[in-house]
Structure formats: structure tokens, C-alpha cells
Amino acid sequence: MTRNTAREIAVHLAYELSFSDLSVAEFLDEHLSSETFSTLAPEYSLYEELPNEKQMIYIRRLVGGVSEHAAELDAYIEKYAKGWRFERISLVASAIMRVAMFEILYMPDIPHGVAINEAVTIAKKYDAPEVAKFVNGILGSFLREEVKE
């Protein structure tokens, strides 16, 4: 499994977590199990291979961080979504942007360009082309205005 695949799984889980009553740890334990992966694999090739230990740590850090910093990340999305109310943004696009913003803010080992490019690629896979442009625009503005390198 590549880091790209692990990131995409993290986006799935960050999205799904918003519909769960479980704690983040319980949710991740349940969803990062071999049973869950074998159940999802026939429908989604993404789940054909269980993440290795390093990828598990990465996914858990991303999903846990997105959950812990959700209010902060959502405030950034709302700030840079000019002319859009947060409620109008698709839940998938929100999850994608939260993951990318968390990587940019809290994971210095991830290059900012990689976080944005991967977010746009995932958006293209799961949403309309204009959503990928929207995600790219918000993340680009966020990076230019909020992140001082």
C-alpha cells in the first residue's frame, strides 16, 4: 500500500467518523480491522490490502487529528470558501480539505504541495471536476495566507 492509498483511506474514515457515535479510537479500531477490509475489498480496491504498521500510524494520526482539530479546520474552510456557507460544501469535499489542512498544519514531514495535489486527486475521484477546482482554490488560498514558511 502506498501513502496515497493510506491518505485516501484516511479521507474515507474522516468522512465516516462524522456519522459515528464511537470514540475516535473505537471507530479506528473497528474500521482498520482485517474484517472490515475484507468486507469492503470486493467493492473498493482501496481495501484489498491492510495497511502496514507505519501506514496504520499515519492513518490514525490523520483521522484523530482531523477529529481533534475539526472546529479549527472548518473555520479555515469557511474563511476561504468565498461566497459559500460551510453547510453548502459537500461532506466529501470537507473531509478531503480537513485532511490536507491537517497535514499542512501539523505534519511537517508532508510537503505542502503533496498534501494539496493529493487532495485535488482524491476530489477528482469522488466528486465533480468543479469540486476539485474548488478544493484546490481553498487549499491554495489557505496555504498562501495562513502558512508562513
mmCIF file with all atom_site columns, C-alpha atoms in Angstrom:
data_model
loop_
_atom_site.group_PDB
_atom_site.id
_atom_site.type_symbol
_atom_site.label_atom_id
_atom_site.label_alt_id
_atom_site.label_comp_id
_atom_site.label_asym_id
_atom_site.label_entity_id
_atom_site.label_seq_id
_atom_site.pdbx_PDB_ins_code
_atom_site.Cartn_x
_atom_site.Cartn_y
_atom_site.Cartn_z
_atom_site.occupancy
_atom_site.B_iso_or_equiv
_atom_site.pdbx_formal_charge
_atom_site.auth_seq_id
_atom_site.auth_comp_id
_atom_site.auth_asym_id
_atom_site.auth_atom_id
_atom_site.pdbx_PDB_model_num
ATOM 1   C CA . MET A 1 1   ? 0.000   0.000  0.000   1.00 0.00 ? 1   MET A CA 1
ATOM 2   C CA . THR A 1 2   ? 1.257   3.465  -0.860  1.00 0.00 ? 2   THR A CA 1
ATOM 3   C CA . ARG A 1 3   ? 0.956   6.609  1.234   1.00 0.00 ? 3   ARG A CA 1
ATOM 4   C CA . ASN A 1 4   ? -1.517  7.900  -1.386  1.00 0.00 ? 4   ASN A CA 1
ATOM 5   C CA . THR A 1 5   ? -3.776  4.933  -0.659  1.00 0.00 ? 5   THR A CA 1
ATOM 6   C CA . ALA A 1 6   ? -3.369  5.374  3.099   1.00 0.00 ? 6   ALA A CA 1
ATOM 7   C CA . ARG A 1 7   ? -4.306  9.076  2.694   1.00 0.00 ? 7   ARG A CA 1
ATOM 8   C CA . GLU A 1 8   ? -7.389  8.143  0.675   1.00 0.00 ? 8   GLU A CA 1
ATOM 9   C CA . ILE A 1 9   ? -8.438  5.659  3.364   1.00 0.00 ? 9   ILE A CA 1
ATOM 10  C CA . ALA A 1 10  ? -7.926  8.422  5.961   1.00 0.00 ? 10  ALA A CA 1
ATOM 11  C CA . VAL A 1 11  ? -10.271 10.664 3.946   1.00 0.00 ? 11  VAL A CA 1
ATOM 12  C CA . HIS A 1 12  ? -12.883 7.873  3.874   1.00 0.00 ? 12  HIS A CA 1
ATOM 13  C CA . LEU A 1 13  ? -12.573 7.406  7.615   1.00 0.00 ? 13  LEU A CA 1
ATOM 14  C CA . ALA A 1 14  ? -12.598 11.140 8.395   1.00 0.00 ? 14  ALA A CA 1
ATOM 15  C CA . TYR A 1 15  ? -15.822 11.357 6.381   1.00 0.00 ? 15  TYR A CA 1
ATOM 16  C CA . GLU A 1 16  ? -17.418 8.308  8.021   1.00 0.00 ? 16  GLU A CA 1
ATOM 17  C CA . LEU A 1 17  ? -16.404 9.350  11.527  1.00 0.00 ? 17  LEU A CA 1
ATOM 18  C CA . SER A 1 18  ? -18.810 12.296 11.327  1.00 0.00 ? 18  SER A CA 1
ATOM 19  C CA . PHE A 1 19  ? -21.690 9.763  11.238  1.00 0.00 ? 19  PHE A CA 1
ATOM 20  C CA . SER A 1 20  ? -20.455 7.657  14.161  1.00 0.00 ? 20  SER A CA 1
ATOM 21  C CA . ASP A 1 21  ? -21.181 7.790  17.861  1.00 0.00 ? 21  ASP A CA 1
ATOM 22  C CA . LEU A 1 22  ? -17.990 5.864  18.668  1.00 0.00 ? 22  LEU A CA 1
ATOM 23  C CA . SER A 1 23  ? -14.881 7.497  20.078  1.00 0.00 ? 23  SER A CA 1
ATOM 24  C CA . VAL A 1 24  ? -12.136 8.061  17.523  1.00 0.00 ? 24  VAL A CA 1
ATOM 25  C CA . ALA A 1 25  ? -10.088 5.184  18.959  1.00 0.00 ? 25  ALA A CA 1
ATOM 26  C CA . GLU A 1 26  ? -13.025 2.755  18.911  1.00 0.00 ? 26  GLU A CA 1
ATOM 27  C CA . PHE A 1 27  ? -14.012 3.861  15.414  1.00 0.00 ? 27  PHE A CA 1
ATOM 28  C CA . LEU A 1 28  ? -10.475 3.371  14.084  1.00 0.00 ? 28  LEU A CA 1
ATOM 29  C CA . ASP A 1 29  ? -10.058 0.014  15.816  1.00 0.00 ? 29  ASP A CA 1
ATOM 30  C CA . GLU A 1 30  ? -13.264 -1.164 14.166  1.00 0.00 ? 30  GLU A CA 1
ATOM 31  C CA . HIS A 1 31  ? -12.589 0.284  10.718  1.00 0.00 ? 31  HIS A CA 1
ATOM 32  C CA . LEU A 1 32  ? -8.894  -0.567 10.464  1.00 0.00 ? 32  LEU A CA 1
ATOM 33  C CA . SER A 1 33  ? -9.514  -4.253 11.130  1.00 0.00 ? 33  SER A CA 1
ATOM 34  C CA . SER A 1 34  ? -8.850  -7.089 8.720   1.00 0.00 ? 34  SER A CA 1
ATOM 35  C CA . GLU A 1 35  ? -12.565 -7.979 8.930   1.00 0.00 ? 35  GLU A CA 1
ATOM 36  C CA . THR A 1 36  ? -13.651 -4.538 7.739   1.00 0.00 ? 36  THR A CA 1
ATOM 37  C CA . PHE A 1 37  ? -11.063 -4.522 4.960   1.00 0.00 ? 37  PHE A CA 1
ATOM 38  C CA . SER A 1 38  ? -12.106 -7.973 3.716   1.00 0.00 ? 38  SER A CA 1
ATOM 39  C CA . THR A 1 39  ? -15.759 -6.870 3.748   1.00 0.00 ? 39  THR A CA 1
ATOM 40  C CA . LEU A 1 40  ? -15.010 -3.697 1.743   1.00 0.00 ? 40  LEU A CA 1
ATOM 41  C CA . ALA A 1 41  ? -12.384 -5.138 -0.636  1.00 0.00 ? 41  ALA A CA 1
ATOM 42  C CA . PRO A 1 42  ? -14.849 -6.659 -3.154  1.00 0.00 ? 42  PRO A CA 1
ATOM 43  C CA . GLU A 1 43  ? -16.481 -3.254 -3.634  1.00 0.00 ? 43  GLU A CA 1
ATOM 44  C CA . TYR A 1 44  ? -13.457 -0.955 -3.209  1.00 0.00 ? 44  TYR A CA 1
ATOM 45  C CA . SER A 1 45  ? -9.986  -1.974 -4.427  1.00 0.00 ? 45  SER A CA 1
ATOM 46  C CA . LEU A 1 46  ? -8.628  0.553  -1.930  1.00 0.00 ? 46  LEU A CA 1
ATOM 47  C CA . TYR A 1 47  ? -9.295  -2.005 0.829   1.00 0.00 ? 47  TYR A CA 1
ATOM 48  C CA . GLU A 1 48  ? -7.623  -5.007 -0.811  1.00 0.00 ? 48  GLU A CA 1
ATOM 49  C CA . GLU A 1 49  ? -4.522  -4.643 1.348   1.00 0.00 ? 49  GLU A CA 1
ATOM 50  C CA . LEU A 1 50  ? -4.417  -3.963 5.069   1.00 0.00 ? 50  LEU A CA 1
ATOM 51  C CA . PRO A 1 51  ? -2.112  -1.034 5.932   1.00 0.00 ? 51  PRO A CA 1
ATOM 52  C CA . ASN A 1 52  ? 1.251   -1.923 7.454   1.00 0.00 ? 52  ASN A CA 1
ATOM 53  C CA . GLU A 1 53  ? 2.235   -0.576 10.881  1.00 0.00 ? 53  GLU A CA 1
ATOM 54  C CA . LYS A 1 54  ? 3.686   2.686  9.522   1.00 0.00 ? 54  LYS A CA 1
ATOM 55  C CA . GLN A 1 55  ? 0.573   3.319  7.405   1.00 0.00 ? 55  GLN A CA 1
ATOM 56  C CA . MET A 1 56  ? -1.710  2.481  10.339  1.00 0.00 ? 56  MET A CA 1
ATOM 57  C CA . ILE A 1 57  ? 0.076   5.087  12.451  1.00 0.00 ? 57  ILE A CA 1
ATOM 58  C CA . TYR A 1 58  ? -0.235  7.630  9.639   1.00 0.00 ? 58  TYR A CA 1
ATOM 59  C CA . ILE A 1 59  ? -3.969  6.952  9.126   1.00 0.00 ? 59  ILE A CA 1
ATOM 60  C CA . ARG A 1 60  ? -4.685  7.057  12.861  1.00 0.00 ? 60  ARG A CA 1
ATOM 61  C CA . ARG A 1 61  ? -2.728  10.311 13.228  1.00 0.00 ? 61  ARG A CA 1
ATOM 62  C CA . LEU A 1 62  ? -4.605  11.918 10.337  1.00 0.00 ? 62  LEU A CA 1
ATOM 63  C CA . VAL A 1 63  ? -8.098  10.834 11.350  1.00 0.00 ? 63  VAL A CA 1
ATOM 64  C CA . GLY A 1 64  ? -7.502  11.534 15.039  1.00 0.00 ? 64  GLY A CA 1
ATOM 65  C CA . GLY A 1 65  ? -6.004  14.928 14.253  1.00 0.00 ? 65  GLY A CA 1
ATOM 66  C CA . VAL A 1 66  ? -8.813  15.876 11.898  1.00 0.00 ? 66  VAL A CA 1
ATOM 67  C CA . SER A 1 67  ? -11.313 14.948 14.592  1.00 0.00 ? 67  SER A CA 1
ATOM 68  C CA . GLU A 1 68  ? -9.450  16.821 17.324  1.00 0.00 ? 68  GLU A CA 1
ATOM 69  C CA . HIS A 1 69  ? -8.987  19.966 15.205  1.00 0.00 ? 69  HIS A CA 1
ATOM 70  C CA . ALA A 1 70  ? -12.309 19.827 13.321  1.00 0.00 ? 70  ALA A CA 1
ATOM 71  C CA . ALA A 1 71  ? -13.566 23.217 14.514  1.00 0.00 ? 71  ALA A CA 1
ATOM 72  C CA . GLU A 1 72  ? -10.280 24.923 13.584  1.00 0.00 ? 72  GLU A CA 1
ATOM 73  C CA . LEU A 1 73  ? -10.119 23.231 10.174  1.00 0.00 ? 73  LEU A CA 1
ATOM 74  C CA . ASP A 1 74  ? -13.762 24.007 9.422   1.00 0.00 ? 74  ASP A CA 1
ATOM 75  C CA . ALA A 1 75  ? -13.179 27.661 10.320  1.00 0.00 ? 75  ALA A CA 1
ATOM 76  C CA . TYR A 1 76  ? -10.359 27.799 7.751   1.00 0.00 ? 76  TYR A CA 1
ATOM 77  C CA . ILE A 1 77  ? -12.541 26.153 5.109   1.00 0.00 ? 77  ILE A CA 1
ATOM 78  C CA . GLU A 1 78  ? -15.315 28.647 5.789   1.00 0.00 ? 78  GLU A CA 1
ATOM 79  C CA . LYS A 1 79  ? -12.875 31.571 5.752   1.00 0.00 ? 79  LYS A CA 1
ATOM 80  C CA . TYR A 1 80  ? -11.501 30.708 2.301   1.00 0.00 ? 80  TYR A CA 1
ATOM 81  C CA . ALA A 1 81  ? -14.729 29.437 0.720   1.00 0.00 ? 81  ALA A CA 1
ATOM 82  C CA . LYS A 1 82  ? -15.602 32.913 -0.532  1.00 0.00 ? 82  LYS A CA 1
ATOM 83  C CA . GLY A 1 83  ? -19.315 33.224 -1.148  1.00 0.00 ? 83  GLY A CA 1
ATOM 84  C CA . TRP A 1 84  ? -20.074 29.743 0.206   1.00 0.00 ? 84  TRP A CA 1
ATOM 85  C CA . ARG A 1 85  ? -21.622 28.848 3.528   1.00 0.00 ? 85  ARG A CA 1
ATOM 86  C CA . PHE A 1 86  ? -19.914 25.871 5.119   1.00 0.00 ? 86  PHE A CA 1
ATOM 87  C CA . GLU A 1 87  ? -23.187 23.919 5.107   1.00 0.00 ? 87  GLU A CA 1
ATOM 88  C CA . ARG A 1 88  ? -23.276 24.086 1.294   1.00 0.00 ? 88  ARG A CA 1
ATOM 89  C CA . ILE A 1 89  ? -19.912 22.350 0.894   1.00 0.00 ? 89  ILE A CA 1
ATOM 90  C CA . SER A 1 90  ? -20.217 18.618 0.315   1.00 0.00 ? 90  SER A CA 1
ATOM 91  C CA . LEU A 1 91  ? -19.203 16.401 3.217   1.00 0.00 ? 91  LEU A CA 1
ATOM 92  C CA . VAL A 1 92  ? -16.733 14.610 0.961   1.00 0.00 ? 92  VAL A CA 1
ATOM 93  C CA . ALA A 1 93  ? -15.038 17.875 -0.063  1.00 0.00 ? 93  ALA A CA 1
ATOM 94  C CA . SER A 1 94  ? -14.937 18.959 3.584   1.00 0.00 ? 94  SER A CA 1
ATOM 95  C CA . ALA A 1 95  ? -13.281 15.691 4.638   1.00 0.00 ? 95  ALA A CA 1
ATOM 96  C CA . ILE A 1 96  ? -10.709 16.000 1.848   1.00 0.00 ? 96  ILE A CA 1
ATOM 97  C CA . MET A 1 97  ? -9.836  19.586 2.805   1.00 0.00 ? 97  MET A CA 1
ATOM 98  C CA . ARG A 1 98  ? -9.682  18.788 6.520   1.00 0.00 ? 98  ARG A CA 1
ATOM 99  C CA . VAL A 1 99  ? -7.157  16.017 5.886   1.00 0.00 ? 99  VAL A CA 1
ATOM 100 C CA . ALA A 1 100 ? -4.996  18.229 3.645   1.00 0.00 ? 100 ALA A CA 1
ATOM 101 C CA . MET A 1 101 ? -5.127  21.171 6.061   1.00 0.00 ? 101 MET A CA 1
ATOM 102 C CA . PHE A 1 102 ? -4.219  18.940 8.991   1.00 0.00 ? 102 PHE A CA 1
ATOM 103 C CA . GLU A 1 103 ? -1.214  17.634 7.062   1.00 0.00 ? 103 GLU A CA 1
ATOM 104 C CA . ILE A 1 104 ? -0.136  21.181 6.191   1.00 0.00 ? 104 ILE A CA 1
ATOM 105 C CA . LEU A 1 105 ? -0.519  22.487 9.735   1.00 0.00 ? 105 LEU A CA 1
ATOM 106 C CA . TYR A 1 106 ? 0.535   19.542 11.877  1.00 0.00 ? 106 TYR A CA 1
ATOM 107 C CA . MET A 1 107 ? 2.620   17.130 9.800   1.00 0.00 ? 107 MET A CA 1
ATOM 108 C CA . PRO A 1 108 ? 5.817   18.930 8.790   1.00 0.00 ? 108 PRO A CA 1
ATOM 109 C CA . ASP A 1 109 ? 7.170   15.765 7.154   1.00 0.00 ? 109 ASP A CA 1
ATOM 110 C CA . ILE A 1 110 ? 4.477   16.055 4.439   1.00 0.00 ? 110 ILE A CA 1
ATOM 111 C CA . PRO A 1 111 ? 5.341   18.625 1.757   1.00 0.00 ? 111 PRO A CA 1
ATOM 112 C CA . HIS A 1 112 ? 2.540   21.165 1.393   1.00 0.00 ? 112 HIS A CA 1
ATOM 113 C CA . GLY A 1 113 ? 2.357   20.698 -2.371  1.00 0.00 ? 113 GLY A CA 1
ATOM 114 C CA . VAL A 1 114 ? 1.911   16.955 -1.922  1.00 0.00 ? 114 VAL A CA 1
ATOM 115 C CA . ALA A 1 115 ? -0.953  17.465 0.549   1.00 0.00 ? 115 ALA A CA 1
ATOM 116 C CA . ILE A 1 116 ? -2.740  19.795 -1.889  1.00 0.00 ? 116 ILE A CA 1
ATOM 117 C CA . ASN A 1 117 ? -2.082  17.695 -5.001  1.00 0.00 ? 117 ASN A CA 1
ATOM 118 C CA . GLU A 1 118 ? -3.307  14.552 -3.279  1.00 0.00 ? 118 GLU A CA 1
ATOM 119 C CA . ALA A 1 119 ? -6.426  16.359 -2.046  1.00 0.00 ? 119 ALA A CA 1
ATOM 120 C CA . VAL A 1 120 ? -7.226  17.505 -5.587  1.00 0.00 ? 120 VAL A CA 1
ATOM 121 C CA . THR A 1 121 ? -6.642  13.992 -6.956  1.00 0.00 ? 121 THR A CA 1
ATOM 122 C CA . ILE A 1 122 ? -8.964  12.481 -4.338  1.00 0.00 ? 122 ILE A CA 1
ATOM 123 C CA . ALA A 1 123 ? -11.580 15.181 -5.027  1.00 0.00 ? 123 ALA A CA 1
ATOM 124 C CA . LYS A 1 124 ? -11.478 14.344 -8.757  1.00 0.00 ? 124 LYS A CA 1
ATOM 125 C CA . LYS A 1 125 ? -12.068 10.684 -7.915  1.00 0.00 ? 125 LYS A CA 1
ATOM 126 C CA . TYR A 1 126 ? -15.059 11.232 -5.614  1.00 0.00 ? 126 TYR A CA 1
ATOM 127 C CA . ASP A 1 127 ? -16.725 14.438 -6.762  1.00 0.00 ? 127 ASP A CA 1
ATOM 128 C CA . ALA A 1 128 ? -17.396 16.603 -9.807  1.00 0.00 ? 128 ALA A CA 1
ATOM 129 C CA . PRO A 1 129 ? -14.497 18.342 -11.622 1.00 0.00 ? 129 PRO A CA 1
ATOM 130 C CA . GLU A 1 130 ? -15.568 21.759 -10.353 1.00 0.00 ? 130 GLU A CA 1
ATOM 131 C CA . VAL A 1 131 ? -15.282 20.470 -6.782  1.00 0.00 ? 131 VAL A CA 1
ATOM 132 C CA . ALA A 1 132 ? -11.630 19.563 -7.395  1.00 0.00 ? 132 ALA A CA 1
ATOM 133 C CA . LYS A 1 133 ? -11.039 23.144 -8.590  1.00 0.00 ? 133 LYS A CA 1
ATOM 134 C CA . PHE A 1 134 ? -12.896 24.469 -5.538  1.00 0.00 ? 134 PHE A CA 1
ATOM 135 C CA . VAL A 1 135 ? -10.753 22.302 -3.210  1.00 0.00 ? 135 VAL A CA 1
ATOM 136 C CA . ASN A 1 136 ? -7.577  23.441 -4.975  1.00 0.00 ? 136 ASN A CA 1
ATOM 137 C CA . GLY A 1 137 ? -8.576  27.103 -4.688  1.00 0.00 ? 137 GLY A CA 1
ATOM 138 C CA . ILE A 1 138 ? -9.412  26.916 -0.994  1.00 0.00 ? 138 ILE A CA 1
ATOM 139 C CA . LEU A 1 139 ? -6.265  24.973 -0.115  1.00 0.00 ? 139 LEU A CA 1
ATOM 140 C CA . GLY A 1 140 ? -4.093  27.299 -2.206  1.00 0.00 ? 140 GLY A CA 1
ATOM 141 C CA . SER A 1 141 ? -5.539  30.393 -0.513  1.00 0.00 ? 141 SER A CA 1
ATOM 142 C CA . PHE A 1 142 ? -5.226  28.753 2.893   1.00 0.00 ? 142 PHE A CA 1
ATOM 143 C CA . LEU A 1 143 ? -1.570  27.910 2.273   1.00 0.00 ? 143 LEU A CA 1
ATOM 144 C CA . ARG A 1 144 ? -0.677  31.399 0.992   1.00 0.00 ? 144 ARG A CA 1
ATOM 145 C CA . GLU A 1 145 ? -2.460  33.248 3.819   1.00 0.00 ? 145 GLU A CA 1
ATOM 146 C CA . GLU A 1 146 ? -2.067  31.024 6.873   1.00 0.00 ? 146 GLU A CA 1
ATOM 147 C CA . VAL A 1 147 ? 1.191   29.148 6.496   1.00 0.00 ? 147 VAL A CA 1
ATOM 148 C CA . LYS A 1 148 ? 4.393   31.112 6.825   1.00 0.00 ? 148 LYS A CA 1
ATOM 149 C CA . GLU A 1 149 ? 7.327   29.056 5.665   1.00 0.00 ? 149 GLU A CA 1
#
